[in-house]
Coordinates of C-alpha atoms and ligand atoms in Angstrom, one line a residue:
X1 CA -67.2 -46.2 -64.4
X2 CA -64.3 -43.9 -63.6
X3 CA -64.3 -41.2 -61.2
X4 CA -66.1 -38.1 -62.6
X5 CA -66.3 -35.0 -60.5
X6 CA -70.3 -34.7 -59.9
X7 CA -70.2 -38.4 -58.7
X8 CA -72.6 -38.4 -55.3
X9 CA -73.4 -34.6 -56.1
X10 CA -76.7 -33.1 -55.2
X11 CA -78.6 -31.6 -58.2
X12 CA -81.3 -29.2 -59.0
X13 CA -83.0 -30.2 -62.0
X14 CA -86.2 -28.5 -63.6
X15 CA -88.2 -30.4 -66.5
X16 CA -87.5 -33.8 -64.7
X17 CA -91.0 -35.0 -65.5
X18 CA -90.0 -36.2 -69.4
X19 CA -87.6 -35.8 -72.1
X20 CA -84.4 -34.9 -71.8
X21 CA -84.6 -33.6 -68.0
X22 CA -85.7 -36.9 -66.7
X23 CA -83.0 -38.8 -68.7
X24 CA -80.8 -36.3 -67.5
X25 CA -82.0 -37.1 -64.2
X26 CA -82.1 -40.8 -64.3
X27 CA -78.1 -40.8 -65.5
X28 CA -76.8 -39.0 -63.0
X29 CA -78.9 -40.8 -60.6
X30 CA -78.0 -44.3 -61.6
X31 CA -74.6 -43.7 -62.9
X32 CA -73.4 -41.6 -60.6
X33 CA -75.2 -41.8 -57.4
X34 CA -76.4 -38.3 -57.5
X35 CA -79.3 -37.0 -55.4
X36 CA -81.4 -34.8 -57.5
X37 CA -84.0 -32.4 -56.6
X38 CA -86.5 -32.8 -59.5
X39 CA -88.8 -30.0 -60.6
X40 CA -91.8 -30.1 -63.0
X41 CA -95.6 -29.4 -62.8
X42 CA -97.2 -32.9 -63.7
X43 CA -96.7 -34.6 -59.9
X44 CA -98.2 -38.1 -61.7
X45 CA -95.2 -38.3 -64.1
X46 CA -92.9 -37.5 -61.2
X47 CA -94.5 -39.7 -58.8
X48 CA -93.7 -42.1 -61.4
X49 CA -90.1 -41.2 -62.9
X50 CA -89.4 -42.2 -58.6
X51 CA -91.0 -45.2 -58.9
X52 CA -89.5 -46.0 -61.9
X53 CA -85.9 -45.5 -60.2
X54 CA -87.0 -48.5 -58.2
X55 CA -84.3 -49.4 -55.0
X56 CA -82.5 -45.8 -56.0
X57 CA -85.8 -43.8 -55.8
X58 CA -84.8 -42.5 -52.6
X59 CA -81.8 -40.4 -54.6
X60 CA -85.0 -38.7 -56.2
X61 CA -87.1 -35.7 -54.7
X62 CA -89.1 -33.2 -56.3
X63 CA -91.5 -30.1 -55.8
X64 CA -94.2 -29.1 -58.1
X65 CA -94.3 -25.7 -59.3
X66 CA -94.4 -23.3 -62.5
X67 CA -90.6 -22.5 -63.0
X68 CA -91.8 -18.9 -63.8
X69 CA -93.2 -18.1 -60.6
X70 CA -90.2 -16.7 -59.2
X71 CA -91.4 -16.9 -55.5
X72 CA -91.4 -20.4 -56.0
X73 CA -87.5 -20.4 -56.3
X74 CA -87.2 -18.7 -53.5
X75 CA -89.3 -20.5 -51.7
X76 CA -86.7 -23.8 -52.7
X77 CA -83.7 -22.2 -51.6
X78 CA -85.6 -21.3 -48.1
X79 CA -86.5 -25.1 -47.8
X80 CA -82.8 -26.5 -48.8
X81 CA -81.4 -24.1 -46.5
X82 CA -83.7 -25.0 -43.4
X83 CA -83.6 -29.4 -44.7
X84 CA -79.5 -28.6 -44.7
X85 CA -79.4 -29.9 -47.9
X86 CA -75.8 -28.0 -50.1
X87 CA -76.9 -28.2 -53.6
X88 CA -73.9 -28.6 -55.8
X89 CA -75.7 -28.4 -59.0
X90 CA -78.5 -26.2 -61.0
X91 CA -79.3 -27.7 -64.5
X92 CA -82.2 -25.1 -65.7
X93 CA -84.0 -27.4 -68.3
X94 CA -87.4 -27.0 -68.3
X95 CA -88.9 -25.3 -71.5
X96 CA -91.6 -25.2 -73.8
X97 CA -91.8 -24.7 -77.8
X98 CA -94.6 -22.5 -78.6
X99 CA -96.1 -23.8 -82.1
X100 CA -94.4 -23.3 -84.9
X101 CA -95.8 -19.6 -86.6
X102 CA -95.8 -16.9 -88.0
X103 CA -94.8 -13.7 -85.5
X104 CA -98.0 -12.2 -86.4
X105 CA -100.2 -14.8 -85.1
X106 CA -98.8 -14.7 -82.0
X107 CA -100.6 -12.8 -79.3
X108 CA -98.3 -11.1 -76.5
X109 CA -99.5 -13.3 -73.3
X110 CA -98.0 -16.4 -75.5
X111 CA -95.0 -14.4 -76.0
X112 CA -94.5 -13.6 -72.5
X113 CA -95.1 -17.1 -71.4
X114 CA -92.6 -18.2 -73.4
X115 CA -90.3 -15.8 -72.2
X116 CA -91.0 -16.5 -68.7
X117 CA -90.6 -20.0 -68.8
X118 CA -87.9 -20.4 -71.2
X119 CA -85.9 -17.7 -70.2
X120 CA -87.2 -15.7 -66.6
X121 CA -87.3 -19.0 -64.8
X122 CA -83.2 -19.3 -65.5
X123 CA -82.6 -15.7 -63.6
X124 CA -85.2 -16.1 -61.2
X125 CA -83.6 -20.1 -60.2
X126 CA -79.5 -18.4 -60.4
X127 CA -80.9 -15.4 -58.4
X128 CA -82.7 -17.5 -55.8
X129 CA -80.1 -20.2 -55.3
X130 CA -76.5 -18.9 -56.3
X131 CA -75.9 -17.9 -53.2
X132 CA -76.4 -21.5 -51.7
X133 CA -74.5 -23.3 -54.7
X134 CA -71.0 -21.2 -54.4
X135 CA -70.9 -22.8 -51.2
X136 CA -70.2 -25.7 -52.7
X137 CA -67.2 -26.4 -53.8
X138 CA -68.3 -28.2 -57.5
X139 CA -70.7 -25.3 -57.7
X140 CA -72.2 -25.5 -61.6
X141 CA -74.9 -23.9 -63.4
X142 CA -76.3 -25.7 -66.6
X143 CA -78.2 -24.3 -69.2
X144 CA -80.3 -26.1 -71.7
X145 CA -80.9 -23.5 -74.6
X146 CA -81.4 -24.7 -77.9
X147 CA -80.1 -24.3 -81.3
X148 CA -82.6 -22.0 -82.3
X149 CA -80.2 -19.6 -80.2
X150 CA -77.7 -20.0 -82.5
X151 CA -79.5 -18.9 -85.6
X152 CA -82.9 -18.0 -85.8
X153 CA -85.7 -19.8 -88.4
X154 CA -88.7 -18.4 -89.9
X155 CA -91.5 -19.5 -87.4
X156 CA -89.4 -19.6 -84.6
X157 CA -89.5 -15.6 -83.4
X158 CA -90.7 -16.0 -80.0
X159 CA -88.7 -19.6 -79.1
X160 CA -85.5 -18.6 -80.9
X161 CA -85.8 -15.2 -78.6
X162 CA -86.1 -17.0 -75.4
X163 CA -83.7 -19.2 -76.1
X164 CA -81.3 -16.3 -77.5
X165 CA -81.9 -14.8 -73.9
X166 CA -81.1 -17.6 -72.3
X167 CA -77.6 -17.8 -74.5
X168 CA -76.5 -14.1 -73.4
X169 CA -77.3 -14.1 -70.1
X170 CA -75.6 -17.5 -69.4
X171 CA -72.4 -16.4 -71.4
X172 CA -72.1 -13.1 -69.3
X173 CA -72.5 -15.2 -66.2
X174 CA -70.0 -17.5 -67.3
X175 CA -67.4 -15.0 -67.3
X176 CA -68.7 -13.3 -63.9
X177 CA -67.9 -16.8 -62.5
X178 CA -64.9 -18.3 -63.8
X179 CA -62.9 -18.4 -61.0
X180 CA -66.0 -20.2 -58.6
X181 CA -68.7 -22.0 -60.6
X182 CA -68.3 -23.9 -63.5
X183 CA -71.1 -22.3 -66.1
X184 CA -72.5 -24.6 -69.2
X185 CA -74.5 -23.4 -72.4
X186 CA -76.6 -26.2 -74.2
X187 CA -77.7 -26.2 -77.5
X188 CA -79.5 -29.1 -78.6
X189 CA -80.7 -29.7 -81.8
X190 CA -83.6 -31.2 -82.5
X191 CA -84.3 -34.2 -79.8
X192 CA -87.2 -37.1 -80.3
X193 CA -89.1 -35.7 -77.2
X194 CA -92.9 -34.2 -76.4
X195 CA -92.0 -31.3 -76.6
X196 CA -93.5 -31.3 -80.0
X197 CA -97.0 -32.4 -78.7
X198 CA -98.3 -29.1 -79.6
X199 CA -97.5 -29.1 -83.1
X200 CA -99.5 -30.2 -86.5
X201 CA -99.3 -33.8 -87.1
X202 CA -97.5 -34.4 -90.2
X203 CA -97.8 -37.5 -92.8
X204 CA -95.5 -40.6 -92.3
X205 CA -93.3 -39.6 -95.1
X206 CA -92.4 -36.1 -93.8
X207 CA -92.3 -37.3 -90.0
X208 CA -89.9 -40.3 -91.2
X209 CA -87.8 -37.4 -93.0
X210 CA -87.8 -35.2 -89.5
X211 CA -86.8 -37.8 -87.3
X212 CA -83.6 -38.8 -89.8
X213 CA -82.5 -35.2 -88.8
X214 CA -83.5 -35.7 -84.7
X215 CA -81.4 -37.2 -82.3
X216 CA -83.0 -40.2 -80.2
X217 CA -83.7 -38.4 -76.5
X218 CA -80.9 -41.1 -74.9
X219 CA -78.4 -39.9 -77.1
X220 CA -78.8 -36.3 -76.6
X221 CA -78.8 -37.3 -73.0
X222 CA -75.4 -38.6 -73.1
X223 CA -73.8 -36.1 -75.1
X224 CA -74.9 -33.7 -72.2
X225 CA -73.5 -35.8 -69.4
X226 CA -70.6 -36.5 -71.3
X227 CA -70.1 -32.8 -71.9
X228 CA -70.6 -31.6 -68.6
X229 CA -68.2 -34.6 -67.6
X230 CA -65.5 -32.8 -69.4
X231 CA -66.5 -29.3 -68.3
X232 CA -67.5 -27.9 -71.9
X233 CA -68.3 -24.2 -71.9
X234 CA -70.8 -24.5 -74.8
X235 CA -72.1 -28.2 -76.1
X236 CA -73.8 -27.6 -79.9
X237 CA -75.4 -31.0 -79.9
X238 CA -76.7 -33.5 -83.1
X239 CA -76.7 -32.8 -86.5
X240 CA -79.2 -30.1 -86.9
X241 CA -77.4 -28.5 -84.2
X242 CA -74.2 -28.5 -85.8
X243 CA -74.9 -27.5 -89.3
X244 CA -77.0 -24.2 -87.5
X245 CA -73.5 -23.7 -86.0
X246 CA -71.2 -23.7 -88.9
X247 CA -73.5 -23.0 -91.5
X248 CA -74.6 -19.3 -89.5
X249 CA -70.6 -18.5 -89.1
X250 CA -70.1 -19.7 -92.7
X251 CA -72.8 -17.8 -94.5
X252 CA -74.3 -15.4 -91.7
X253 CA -78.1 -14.7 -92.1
X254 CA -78.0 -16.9 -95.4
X255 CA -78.6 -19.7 -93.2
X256 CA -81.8 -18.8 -91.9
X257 CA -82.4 -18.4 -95.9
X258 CA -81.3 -22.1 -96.1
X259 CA -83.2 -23.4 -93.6
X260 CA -86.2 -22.0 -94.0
X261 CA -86.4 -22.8 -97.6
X262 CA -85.5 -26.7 -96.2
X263 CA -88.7 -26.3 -93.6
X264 CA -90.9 -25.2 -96.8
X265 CA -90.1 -27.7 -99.1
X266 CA -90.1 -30.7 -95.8
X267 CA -93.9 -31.1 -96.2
X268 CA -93.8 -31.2 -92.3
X269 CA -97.9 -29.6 -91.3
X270 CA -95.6 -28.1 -88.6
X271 CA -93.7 -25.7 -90.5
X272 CA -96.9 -25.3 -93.1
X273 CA -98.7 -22.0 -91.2
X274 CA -95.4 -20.3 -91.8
X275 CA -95.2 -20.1 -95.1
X276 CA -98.6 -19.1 -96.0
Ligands
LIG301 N1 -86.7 -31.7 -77.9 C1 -86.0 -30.9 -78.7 O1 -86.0 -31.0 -80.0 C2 -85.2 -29.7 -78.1 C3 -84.3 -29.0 -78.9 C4 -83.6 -28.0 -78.4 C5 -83.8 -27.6 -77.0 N2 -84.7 -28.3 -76.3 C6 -84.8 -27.9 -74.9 O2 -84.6 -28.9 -74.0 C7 -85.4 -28.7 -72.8 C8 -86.2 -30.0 -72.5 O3 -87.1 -30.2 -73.5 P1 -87.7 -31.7 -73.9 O4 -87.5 -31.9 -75.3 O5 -87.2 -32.7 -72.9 O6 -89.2 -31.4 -73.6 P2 -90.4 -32.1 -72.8 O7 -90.3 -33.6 -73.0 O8 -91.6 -31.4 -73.2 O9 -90.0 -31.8 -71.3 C9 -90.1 -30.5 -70.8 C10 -90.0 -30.5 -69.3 O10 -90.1 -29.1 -68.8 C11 -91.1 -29.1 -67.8 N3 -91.8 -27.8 -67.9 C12 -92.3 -27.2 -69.0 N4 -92.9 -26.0 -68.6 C13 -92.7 -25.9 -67.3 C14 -93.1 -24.9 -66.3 N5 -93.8 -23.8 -66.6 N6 -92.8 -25.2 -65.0 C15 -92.2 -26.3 -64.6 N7 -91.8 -27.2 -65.5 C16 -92.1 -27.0 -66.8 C17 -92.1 -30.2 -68.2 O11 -92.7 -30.7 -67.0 P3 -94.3 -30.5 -66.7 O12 -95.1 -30.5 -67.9 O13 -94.6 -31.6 -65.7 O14 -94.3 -29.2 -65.9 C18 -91.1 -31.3 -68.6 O15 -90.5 -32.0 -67.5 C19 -86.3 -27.5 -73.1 O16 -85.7 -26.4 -72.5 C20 -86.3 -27.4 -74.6 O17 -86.5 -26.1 -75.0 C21 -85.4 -29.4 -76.7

């Protein structure tokens, strides 16, 4: 493996209990001898994500806590301070997708949580732990948003708007930070994960169709390390991803027309409250 610069790096990583954080978290662990701090509720499936790591399980801590409790954060950066331990790196990944619905079915406390953990937790961790990071002189922030950020679907209000959050506010503090911390946006498309444990199930047919347009969870995982390997500003990952990208700078709002009339005629359950 050639030299990359966040080779032996310490990293702060939320959502390393599944999905894409713990691959994340596993790669840069394995690959490139990185310590990372992991960060998640579930201690079970981060007792055994270190376990898992086997012989390199000692490059793996974590704390358990609600990323949206912003004492907690500062709490962290009070214990890395006092344990002497420089982080180097802040990958905020941790997220939820509320169900798929319409806007009016929502009530407010599942819009706030959403809001809180997909977005607040992102300005609570930079505010707690910027500080300690520009000390470091590979200081980065990554941000994993979504592509919902880049054009919004039917069904999607409240996610899309975290995630849209999330998008601004990193872009404005990529430019704050040019000269001193190396600032990443991530847009994922849609990635074979949990994440959809919340969601209606759908019949085989209509899940087969979904998962031709996902990305397998190891994949998206290298795109991301690959990306933040060459210091991309913005990564717009898989296919979904991609055509959300193009297709919104191509024919503006009509491709939230486009899409949404794909997600009706899918057959996914998922998308079926929506449309009703
Ligand atoms: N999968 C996709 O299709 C997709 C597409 C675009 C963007 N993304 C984004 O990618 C990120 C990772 O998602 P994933 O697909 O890997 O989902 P996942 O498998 O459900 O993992 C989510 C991670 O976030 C943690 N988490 C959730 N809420 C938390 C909270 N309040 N406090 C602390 N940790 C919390 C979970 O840990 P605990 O449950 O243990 O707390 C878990 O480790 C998310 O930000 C998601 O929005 C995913």
């Amino acid at each position: 493996m050639n030299k990359c610069w966040f080779d032996y790096k310490t990293v702060i990583l939320s959502g390393a209990s599944s999905g894409i954080g713990k691959g994340i978290a596993e790669r840069l662990i394995k690959d490139h001898g990185c310590k990372v701090v992991g960060i998640a509720r579930n201690e079970q499936r981060l007792q055994n994500f270190k376990a898992e790591l086997g012989d390199k399980g000692d490059n793996f801590t974590y704390y358990t806590f609600d990323v949206s409790q912003e004492d907690k954060w500062h709490e962290l950066a009070e214990t890395l301070q006092k344990e002497n331990i420089q982080p180097d790196i802040l990958i905020n990944n941790a997220g939820i997708l509320p169900k798929f619905d319409k806007f009016m079915n929502y009530i407010v406390e599942e819009i706030r949580s959403a809001m809180e953990i997909n977005f607040f937790s992102c300005v609570y961790s930079m505010n707690a732990l910027m500080p300690i990071l520009l000390k470091s002189d590979s200081a980065a922030v990554v941000n994993i948003a979504s592509s919902a950020a880049l054009c919004s679907l039917a069904g999607t209000s409240v996610y899309s708007a975290s995630k849209a959050a999330l998008k601004g506010f990193t872009e404005a503090m990529r430019e704050e930070h040019r000269d001193n911390c190396y600032i990443a946006l991530v847009c994922p498309g849609f990635t074979k994960t949990d994440i959809f444990r919340n969601q209606s199930k759908s019949s085989d047919k209509a899940q087969k169709a979904m998962d031709l347009i996902s990305t397998d969870c190891d994949k998206m995982v290298d795109y991301i390390i690959k990306g933040m390997w060459k210091k991309r500003d913005k990564m717009v990952l898989g296919m979904d991803a991609h055509f959300m990208d193009k297709g919104y700078k191509v024919f503006g709002t009509k491709c939230s027309l486009i899409s949404s009339k794909v997600m009706k005629i899918s057959g996914l359950d998922m998308f079926k409250s929506i449309f009703e």
